[in-house]
mmCIF file with all atom_site columns, C-alpha atoms in Angstrom:
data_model
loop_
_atom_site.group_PDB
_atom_site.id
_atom_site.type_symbol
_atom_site.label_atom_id
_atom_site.label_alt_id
_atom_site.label_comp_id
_atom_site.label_asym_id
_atom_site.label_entity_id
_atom_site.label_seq_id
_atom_site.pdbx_PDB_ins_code
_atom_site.Cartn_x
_atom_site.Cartn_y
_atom_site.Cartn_z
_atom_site.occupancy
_atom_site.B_iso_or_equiv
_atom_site.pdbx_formal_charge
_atom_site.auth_seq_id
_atom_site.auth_comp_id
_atom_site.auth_asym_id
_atom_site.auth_atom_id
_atom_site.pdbx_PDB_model_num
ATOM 1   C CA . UNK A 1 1   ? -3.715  32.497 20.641  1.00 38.00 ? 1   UNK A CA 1
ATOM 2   C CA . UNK A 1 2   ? -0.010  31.427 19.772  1.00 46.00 ? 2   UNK A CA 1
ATOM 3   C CA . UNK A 1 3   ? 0.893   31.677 15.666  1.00 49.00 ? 3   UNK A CA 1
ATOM 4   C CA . UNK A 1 4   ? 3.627   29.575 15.122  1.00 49.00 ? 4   UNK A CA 1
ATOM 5   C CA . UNK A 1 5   ? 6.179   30.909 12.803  1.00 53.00 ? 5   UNK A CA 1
ATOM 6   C CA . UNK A 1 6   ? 8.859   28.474 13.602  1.00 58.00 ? 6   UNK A CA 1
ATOM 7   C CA . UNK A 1 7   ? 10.388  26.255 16.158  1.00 57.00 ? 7   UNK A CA 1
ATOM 8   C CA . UNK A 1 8   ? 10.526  27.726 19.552  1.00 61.00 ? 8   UNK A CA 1
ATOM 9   C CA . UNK A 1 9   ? 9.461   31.398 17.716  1.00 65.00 ? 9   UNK A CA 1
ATOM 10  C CA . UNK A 1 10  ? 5.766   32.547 18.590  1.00 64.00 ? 10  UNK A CA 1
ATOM 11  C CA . UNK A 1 11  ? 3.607   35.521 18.614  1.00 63.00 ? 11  UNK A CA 1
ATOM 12  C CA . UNK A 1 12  ? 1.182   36.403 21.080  1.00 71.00 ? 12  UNK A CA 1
ATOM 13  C CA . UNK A 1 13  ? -1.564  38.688 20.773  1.00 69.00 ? 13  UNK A CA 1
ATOM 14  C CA . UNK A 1 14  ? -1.265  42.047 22.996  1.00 76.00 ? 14  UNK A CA 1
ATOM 15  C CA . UNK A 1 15  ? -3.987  43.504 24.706  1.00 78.00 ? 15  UNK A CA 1
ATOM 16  C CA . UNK A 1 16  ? -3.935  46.212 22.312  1.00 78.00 ? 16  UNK A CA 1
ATOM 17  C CA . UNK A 1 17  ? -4.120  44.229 19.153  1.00 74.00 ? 17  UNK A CA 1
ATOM 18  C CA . UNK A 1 18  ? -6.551  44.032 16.822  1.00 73.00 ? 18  UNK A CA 1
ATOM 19  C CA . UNK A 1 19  ? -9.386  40.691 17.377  1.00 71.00 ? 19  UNK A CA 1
ATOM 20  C CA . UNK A 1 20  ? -11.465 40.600 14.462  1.00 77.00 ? 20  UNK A CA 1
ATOM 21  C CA . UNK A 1 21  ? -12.091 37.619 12.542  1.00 79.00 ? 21  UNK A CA 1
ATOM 22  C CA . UNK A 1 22  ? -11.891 37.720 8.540   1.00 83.00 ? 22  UNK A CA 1
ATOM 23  C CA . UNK A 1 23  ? -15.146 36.764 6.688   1.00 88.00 ? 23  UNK A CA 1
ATOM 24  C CA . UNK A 1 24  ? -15.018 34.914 3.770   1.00 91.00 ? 24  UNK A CA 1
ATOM 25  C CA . UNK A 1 25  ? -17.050 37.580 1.733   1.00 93.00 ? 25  UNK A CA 1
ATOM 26  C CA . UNK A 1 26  ? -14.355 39.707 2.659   1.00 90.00 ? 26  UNK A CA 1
ATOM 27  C CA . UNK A 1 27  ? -11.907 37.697 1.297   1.00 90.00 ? 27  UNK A CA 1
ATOM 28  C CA . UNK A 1 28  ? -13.567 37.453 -1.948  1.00 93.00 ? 28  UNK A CA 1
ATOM 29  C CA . UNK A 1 29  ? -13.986 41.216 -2.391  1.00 91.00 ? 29  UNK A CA 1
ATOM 30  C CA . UNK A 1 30  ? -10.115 41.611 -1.532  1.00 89.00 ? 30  UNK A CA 1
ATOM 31  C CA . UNK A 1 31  ? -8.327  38.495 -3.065  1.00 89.00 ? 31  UNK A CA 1
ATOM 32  C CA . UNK A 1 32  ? -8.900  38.975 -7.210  1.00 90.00 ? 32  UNK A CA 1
ATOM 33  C CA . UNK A 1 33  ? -11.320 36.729 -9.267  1.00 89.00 ? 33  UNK A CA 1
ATOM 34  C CA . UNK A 1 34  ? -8.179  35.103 -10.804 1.00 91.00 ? 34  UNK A CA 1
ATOM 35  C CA . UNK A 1 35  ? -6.459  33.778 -7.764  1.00 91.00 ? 35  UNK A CA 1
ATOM 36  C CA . UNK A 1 36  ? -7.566  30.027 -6.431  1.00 92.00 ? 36  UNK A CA 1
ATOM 37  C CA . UNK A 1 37  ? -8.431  30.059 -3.251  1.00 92.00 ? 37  UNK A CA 1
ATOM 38  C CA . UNK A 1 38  ? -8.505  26.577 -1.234  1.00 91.00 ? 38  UNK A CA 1
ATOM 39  C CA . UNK A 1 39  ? -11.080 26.439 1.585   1.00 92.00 ? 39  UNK A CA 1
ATOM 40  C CA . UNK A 1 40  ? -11.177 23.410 4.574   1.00 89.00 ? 40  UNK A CA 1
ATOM 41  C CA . UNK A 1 41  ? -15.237 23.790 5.469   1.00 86.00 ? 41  UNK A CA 1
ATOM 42  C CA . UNK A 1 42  ? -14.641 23.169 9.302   1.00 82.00 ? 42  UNK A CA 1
ATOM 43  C CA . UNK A 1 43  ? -17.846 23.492 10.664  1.00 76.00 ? 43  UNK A CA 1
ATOM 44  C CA . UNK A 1 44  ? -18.970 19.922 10.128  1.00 72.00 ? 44  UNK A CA 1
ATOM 45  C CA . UNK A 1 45  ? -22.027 19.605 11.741  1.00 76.00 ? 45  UNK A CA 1
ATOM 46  C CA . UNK A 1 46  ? -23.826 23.234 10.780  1.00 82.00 ? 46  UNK A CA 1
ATOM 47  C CA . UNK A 1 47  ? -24.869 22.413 7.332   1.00 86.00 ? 47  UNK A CA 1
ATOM 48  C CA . UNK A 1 48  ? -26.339 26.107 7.028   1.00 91.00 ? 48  UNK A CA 1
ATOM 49  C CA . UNK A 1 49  ? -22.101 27.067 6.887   1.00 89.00 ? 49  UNK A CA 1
ATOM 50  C CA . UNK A 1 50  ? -21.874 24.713 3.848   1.00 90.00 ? 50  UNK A CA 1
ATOM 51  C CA . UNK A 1 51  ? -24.904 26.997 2.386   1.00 93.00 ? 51  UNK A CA 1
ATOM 52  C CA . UNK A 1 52  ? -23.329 29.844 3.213   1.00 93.00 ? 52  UNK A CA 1
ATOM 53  C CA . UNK A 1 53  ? -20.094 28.687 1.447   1.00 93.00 ? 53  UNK A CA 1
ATOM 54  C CA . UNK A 1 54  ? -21.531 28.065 -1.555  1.00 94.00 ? 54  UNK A CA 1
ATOM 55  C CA . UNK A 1 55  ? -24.218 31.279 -1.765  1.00 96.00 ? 55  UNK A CA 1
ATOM 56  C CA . UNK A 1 56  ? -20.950 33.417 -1.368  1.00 96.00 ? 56  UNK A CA 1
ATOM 57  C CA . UNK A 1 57  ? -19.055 31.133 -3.958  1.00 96.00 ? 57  UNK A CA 1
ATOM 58  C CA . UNK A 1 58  ? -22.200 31.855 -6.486  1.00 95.00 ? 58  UNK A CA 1
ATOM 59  C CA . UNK A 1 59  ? -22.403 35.460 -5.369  1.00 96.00 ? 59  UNK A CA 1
ATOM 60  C CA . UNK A 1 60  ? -18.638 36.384 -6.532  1.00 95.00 ? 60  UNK A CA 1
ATOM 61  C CA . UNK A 1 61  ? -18.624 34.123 -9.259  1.00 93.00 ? 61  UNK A CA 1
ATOM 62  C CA . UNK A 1 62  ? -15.920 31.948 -7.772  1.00 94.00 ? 62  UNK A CA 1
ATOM 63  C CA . UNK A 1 63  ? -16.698 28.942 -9.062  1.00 91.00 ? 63  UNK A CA 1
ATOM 64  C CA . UNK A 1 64  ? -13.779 28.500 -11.272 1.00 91.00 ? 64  UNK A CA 1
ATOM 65  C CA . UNK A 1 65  ? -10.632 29.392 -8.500  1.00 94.00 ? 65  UNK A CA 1
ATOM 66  C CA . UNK A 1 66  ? -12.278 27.939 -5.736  1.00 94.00 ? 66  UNK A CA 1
ATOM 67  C CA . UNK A 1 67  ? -11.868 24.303 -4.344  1.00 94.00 ? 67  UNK A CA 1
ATOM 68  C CA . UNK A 1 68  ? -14.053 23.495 -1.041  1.00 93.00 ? 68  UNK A CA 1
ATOM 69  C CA . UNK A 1 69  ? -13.527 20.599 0.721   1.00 90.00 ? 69  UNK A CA 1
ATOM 70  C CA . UNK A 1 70  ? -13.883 19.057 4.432   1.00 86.00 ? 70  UNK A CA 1
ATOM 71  C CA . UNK A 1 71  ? -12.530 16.373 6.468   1.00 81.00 ? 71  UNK A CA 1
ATOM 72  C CA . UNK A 1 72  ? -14.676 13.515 5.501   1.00 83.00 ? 72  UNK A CA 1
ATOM 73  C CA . UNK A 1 73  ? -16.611 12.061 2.617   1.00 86.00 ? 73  UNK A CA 1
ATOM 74  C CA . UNK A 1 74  ? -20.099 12.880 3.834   1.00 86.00 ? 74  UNK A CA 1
ATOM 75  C CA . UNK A 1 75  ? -19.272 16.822 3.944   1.00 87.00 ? 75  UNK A CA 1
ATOM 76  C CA . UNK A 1 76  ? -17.944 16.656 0.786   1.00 89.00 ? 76  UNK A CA 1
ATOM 77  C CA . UNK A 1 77  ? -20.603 14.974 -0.501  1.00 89.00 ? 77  UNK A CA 1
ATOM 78  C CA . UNK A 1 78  ? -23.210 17.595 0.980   1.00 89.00 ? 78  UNK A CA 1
ATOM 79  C CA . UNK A 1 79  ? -21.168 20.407 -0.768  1.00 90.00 ? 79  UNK A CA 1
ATOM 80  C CA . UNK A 1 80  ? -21.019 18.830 -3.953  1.00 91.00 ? 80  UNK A CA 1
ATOM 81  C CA . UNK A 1 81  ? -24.842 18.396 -3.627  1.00 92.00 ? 81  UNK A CA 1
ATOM 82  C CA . UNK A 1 82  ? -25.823 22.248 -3.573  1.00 93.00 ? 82  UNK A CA 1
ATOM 83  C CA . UNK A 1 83  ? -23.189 22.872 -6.647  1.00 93.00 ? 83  UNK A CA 1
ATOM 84  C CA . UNK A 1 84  ? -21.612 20.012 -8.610  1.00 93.00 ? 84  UNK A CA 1
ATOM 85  C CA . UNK A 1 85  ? -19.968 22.477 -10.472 1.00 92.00 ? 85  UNK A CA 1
ATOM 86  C CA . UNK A 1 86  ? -17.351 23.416 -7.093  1.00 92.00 ? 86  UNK A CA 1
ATOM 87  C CA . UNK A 1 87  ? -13.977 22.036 -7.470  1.00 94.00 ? 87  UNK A CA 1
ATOM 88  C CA . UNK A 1 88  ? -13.780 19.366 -4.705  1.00 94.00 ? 88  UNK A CA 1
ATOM 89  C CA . UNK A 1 89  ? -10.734 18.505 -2.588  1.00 91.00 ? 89  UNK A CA 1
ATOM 90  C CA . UNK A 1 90  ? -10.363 15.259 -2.248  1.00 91.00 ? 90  UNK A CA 1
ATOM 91  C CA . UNK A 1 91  ? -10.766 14.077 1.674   1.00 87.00 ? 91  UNK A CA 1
ATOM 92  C CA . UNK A 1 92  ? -8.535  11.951 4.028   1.00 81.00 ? 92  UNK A CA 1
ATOM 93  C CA . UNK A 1 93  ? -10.257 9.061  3.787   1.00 82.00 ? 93  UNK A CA 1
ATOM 94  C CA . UNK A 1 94  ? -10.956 8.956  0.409   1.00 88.00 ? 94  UNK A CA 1
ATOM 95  C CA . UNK A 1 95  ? -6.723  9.534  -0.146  1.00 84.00 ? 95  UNK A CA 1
ATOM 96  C CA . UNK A 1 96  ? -6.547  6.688  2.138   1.00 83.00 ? 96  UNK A CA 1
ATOM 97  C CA . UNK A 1 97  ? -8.242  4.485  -0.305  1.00 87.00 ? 97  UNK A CA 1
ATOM 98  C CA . UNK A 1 98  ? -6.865  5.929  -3.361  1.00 88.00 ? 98  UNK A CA 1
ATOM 99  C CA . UNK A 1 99  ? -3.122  5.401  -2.226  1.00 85.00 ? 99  UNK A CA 1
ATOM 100 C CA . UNK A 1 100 ? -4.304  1.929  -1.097  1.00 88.00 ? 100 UNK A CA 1
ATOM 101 C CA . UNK A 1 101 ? -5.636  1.172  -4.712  1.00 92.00 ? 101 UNK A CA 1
ATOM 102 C CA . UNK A 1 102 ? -2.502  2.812  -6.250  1.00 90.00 ? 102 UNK A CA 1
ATOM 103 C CA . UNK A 1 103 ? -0.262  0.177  -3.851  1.00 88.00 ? 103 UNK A CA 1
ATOM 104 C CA . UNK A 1 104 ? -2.577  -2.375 -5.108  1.00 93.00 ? 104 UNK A CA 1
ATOM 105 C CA . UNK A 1 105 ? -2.903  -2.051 -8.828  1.00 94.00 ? 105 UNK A CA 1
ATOM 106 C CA . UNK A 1 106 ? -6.571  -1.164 -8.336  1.00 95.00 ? 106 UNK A CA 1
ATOM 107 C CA . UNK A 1 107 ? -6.345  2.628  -9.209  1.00 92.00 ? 107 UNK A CA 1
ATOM 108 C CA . UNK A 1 108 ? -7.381  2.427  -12.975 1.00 93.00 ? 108 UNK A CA 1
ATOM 109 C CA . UNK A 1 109 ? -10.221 0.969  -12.204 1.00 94.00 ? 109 UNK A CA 1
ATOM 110 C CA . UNK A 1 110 ? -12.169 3.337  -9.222  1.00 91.00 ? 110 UNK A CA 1
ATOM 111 C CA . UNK A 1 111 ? -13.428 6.553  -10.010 1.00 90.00 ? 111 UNK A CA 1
ATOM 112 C CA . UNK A 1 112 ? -12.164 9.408  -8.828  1.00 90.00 ? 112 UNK A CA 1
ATOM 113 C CA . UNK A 1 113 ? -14.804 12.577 -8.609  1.00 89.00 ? 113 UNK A CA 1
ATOM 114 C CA . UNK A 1 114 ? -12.533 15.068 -6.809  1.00 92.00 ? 114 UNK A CA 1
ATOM 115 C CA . UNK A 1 115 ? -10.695 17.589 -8.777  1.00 92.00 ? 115 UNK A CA 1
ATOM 116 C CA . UNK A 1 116 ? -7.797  18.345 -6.143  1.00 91.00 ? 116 UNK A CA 1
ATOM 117 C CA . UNK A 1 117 ? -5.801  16.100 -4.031  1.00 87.00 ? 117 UNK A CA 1
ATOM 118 C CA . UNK A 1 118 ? -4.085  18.814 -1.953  1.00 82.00 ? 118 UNK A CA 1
ATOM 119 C CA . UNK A 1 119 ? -1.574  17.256 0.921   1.00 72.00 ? 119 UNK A CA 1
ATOM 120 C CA . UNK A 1 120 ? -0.410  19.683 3.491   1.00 67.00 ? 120 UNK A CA 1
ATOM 121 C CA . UNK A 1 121 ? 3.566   20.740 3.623   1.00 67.00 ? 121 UNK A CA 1
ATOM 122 C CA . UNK A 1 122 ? 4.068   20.034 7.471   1.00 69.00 ? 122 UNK A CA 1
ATOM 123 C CA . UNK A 1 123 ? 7.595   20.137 8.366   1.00 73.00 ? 123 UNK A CA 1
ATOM 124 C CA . UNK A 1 124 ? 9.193   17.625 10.723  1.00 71.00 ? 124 UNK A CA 1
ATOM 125 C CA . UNK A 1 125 ? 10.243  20.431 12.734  1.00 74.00 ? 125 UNK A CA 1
ATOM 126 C CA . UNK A 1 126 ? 6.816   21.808 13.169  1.00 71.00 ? 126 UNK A CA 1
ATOM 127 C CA . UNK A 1 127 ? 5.517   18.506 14.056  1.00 71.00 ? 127 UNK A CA 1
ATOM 128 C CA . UNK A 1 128 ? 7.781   17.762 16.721  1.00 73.00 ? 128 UNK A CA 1
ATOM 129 C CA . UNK A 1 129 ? 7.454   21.342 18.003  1.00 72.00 ? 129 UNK A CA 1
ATOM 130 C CA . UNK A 1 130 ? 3.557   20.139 18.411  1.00 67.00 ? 130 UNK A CA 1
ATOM 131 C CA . UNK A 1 131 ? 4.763   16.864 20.305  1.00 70.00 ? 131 UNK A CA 1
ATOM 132 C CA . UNK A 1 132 ? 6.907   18.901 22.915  1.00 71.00 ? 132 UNK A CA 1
ATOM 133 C CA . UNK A 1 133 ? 3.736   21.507 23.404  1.00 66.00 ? 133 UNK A CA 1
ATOM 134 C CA . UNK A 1 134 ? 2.377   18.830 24.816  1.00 61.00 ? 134 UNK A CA 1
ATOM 135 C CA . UNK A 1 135 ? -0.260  17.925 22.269  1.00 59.00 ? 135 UNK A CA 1
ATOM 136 C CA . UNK A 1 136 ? -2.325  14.315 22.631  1.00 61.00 ? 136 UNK A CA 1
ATOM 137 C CA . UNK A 1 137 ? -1.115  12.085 21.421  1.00 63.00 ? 137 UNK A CA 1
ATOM 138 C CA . UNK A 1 138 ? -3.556  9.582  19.879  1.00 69.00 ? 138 UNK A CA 1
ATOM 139 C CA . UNK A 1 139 ? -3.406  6.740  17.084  1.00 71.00 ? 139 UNK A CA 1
ATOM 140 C CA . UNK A 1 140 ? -5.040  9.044  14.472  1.00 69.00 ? 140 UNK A CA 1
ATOM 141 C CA . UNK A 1 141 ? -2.550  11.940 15.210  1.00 69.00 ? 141 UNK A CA 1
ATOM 142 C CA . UNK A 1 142 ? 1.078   9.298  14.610  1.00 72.00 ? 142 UNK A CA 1
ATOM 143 C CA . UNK A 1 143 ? -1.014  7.972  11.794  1.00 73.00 ? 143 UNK A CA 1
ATOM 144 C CA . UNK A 1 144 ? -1.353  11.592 10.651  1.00 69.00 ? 144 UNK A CA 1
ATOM 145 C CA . UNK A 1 145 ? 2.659   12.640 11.603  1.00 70.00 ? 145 UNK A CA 1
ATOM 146 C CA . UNK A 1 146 ? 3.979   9.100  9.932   1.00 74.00 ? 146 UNK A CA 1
ATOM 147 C CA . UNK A 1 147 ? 1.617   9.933  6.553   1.00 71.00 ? 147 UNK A CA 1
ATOM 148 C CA . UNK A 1 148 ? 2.904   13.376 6.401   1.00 69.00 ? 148 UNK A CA 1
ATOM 149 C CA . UNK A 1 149 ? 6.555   12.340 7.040   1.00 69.00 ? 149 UNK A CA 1
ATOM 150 C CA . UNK A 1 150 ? 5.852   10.057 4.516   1.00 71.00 ? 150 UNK A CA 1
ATOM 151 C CA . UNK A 1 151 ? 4.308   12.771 2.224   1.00 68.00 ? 151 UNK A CA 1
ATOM 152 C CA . UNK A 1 152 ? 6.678   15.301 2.463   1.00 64.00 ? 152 UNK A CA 1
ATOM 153 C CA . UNK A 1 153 ? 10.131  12.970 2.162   1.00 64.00 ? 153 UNK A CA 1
ATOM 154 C CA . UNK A 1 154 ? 10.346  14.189 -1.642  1.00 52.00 ? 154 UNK A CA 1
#
């Protein structure tokens, strides 16, 4: 598994190195109470993880530094379902049609019920470095390079 630290600079595990994957609840026992912690629910169609989530959220009492969020509207939705009182990041598609209402005047006038709109800092060179690896390249992913381009120009 290659960690990318910057263009044409990786590290590769060793056959000696350590494997073990970091649970959350491990995570909330080490990082302090006060420290916001942002967490990208990727398991989309287990909806036991989203349980899970939001025991160990309840459990530590981490309801006020921790934002959950997922990919689309639906998962979101099912989080915010088992504890409306979770921060919620706000999805792709749903900053999709909050940037189109912004372009169009219409942004007063929709509701917004996320709490975070949280846009990842993606370099141009690490997205280039992704292109020469050899990654697909499909409409959603140059949709996804061009937003974050467009993102990140400021």
């Amino acid at each position: 598994m290659p960690l990318h630290f910057s263009q044409d600079k990786h590290y590769k595990l060793k056959a000696n190195d350590v494997r073990k994957y970091t649970l959350l609840e491990d995570v909330f026992k080490t990082i302090p109470s006060n420290i916001i912690l942002h967490i990208d629910l990727k398991d989309k169609k287990n909806p036991q993880a989203a349980q899970e989530l939001i025991r160990l959220i309840r459990k530590y009492n981490r309801h006020s530094t921790t934002v959950v969020g997922s990919e689309r509207e639906s998962e979101v939705d099912l989080l915010h379902s088992m504890d409306p009182e979770v921060p919620l990041i706000m999805p792709a598609d749903a900053i999709f049609r909050m940037l189109a209402a912004y372009y169009l005047g219409l942004l007063p006038f929709i509701h917004i019920k996320h709490d975070v709109l949280s846009i990842p800092y993606v370099t141009r060179d690490y997205l280039f470095m992704k292109i020469r690896e050899g990654r697909e390249v499909s409409k959603g992913y140059l949709a996804y390079i061009a937003f974050t381009l467009f993102a990140n120009m400021t």
